[in-house]
Amino acid sequence: MRRAESAQLALISGALASGVGYSLWYAALPSLKPATAAVVQLLVPVIAASAAVVLFGETVTPRFAVAAAAILGGVALAIVPRG
């Protein structure tokens, strides 16, 4: 495959993935409180990295596991009701 074809496929793939992601986000957004929506957006890097693990066989490193746990824990602390 030529470089130009590869670049075109990468652009199309990125545009499609972004379009689907934004469509899902904007469909869910009306049901979220503004503060919850702001905090939930912090999950995007964890979701993207997890998708890479599942879809492309990327390795889960200790660094990723700790970072993901910290992000998930922080988001949980922010959105789970207290008491």
Coordinates of C-alpha atoms in Angstrom, one line a residue, residues 13-45:
S13 CA -10.7 6.0 10.1
G14 CA -10.0 8.9 12.5
A15 CA -12.8 10.9 11.2
L16 CA -15.2 8.0 11.5
A17 CA -14.1 7.1 15.0
S18 CA -14.4 10.8 16.1
G19 CA -17.8 11.1 14.5
V20 CA -19.1 8.0 16.3
G21 CA -17.6 9.1 19.6
Y22 CA -19.0 12.6 19.4
S23 CA -22.4 11.3 18.4
L24 CA -22.5 9.0 21.4
W25 CA -21.3 11.7 23.7
Y26 CA -23.9 14.2 22.5
A27 CA -26.6 11.6 22.8
A28 CA -25.7 11.0 26.4
L29 CA -25.0 14.6 27.4
P30 CA -28.6 15.7 28.0
S31 CA -29.1 13.1 30.7
L32 CA -26.0 14.2 32.6
K33 CA -25.6 17.1 35.1
P34 CA -23.0 19.6 34.0
A35 CA -20.5 18.7 36.8
T36 CA -20.9 15.0 36.1
A37 CA -20.4 15.5 32.4
A38 CA -17.2 17.5 33.1
V39 CA -15.8 14.7 35.3
V40 CA -16.9 11.8 33.0
Q41 CA -14.8 13.4 30.2
L42 CA -11.7 12.6 32.2
L43 CA -12.4 8.9 31.3
V44 CA -11.6 9.4 27.6
P45 CA -7.9 8.5 27.8

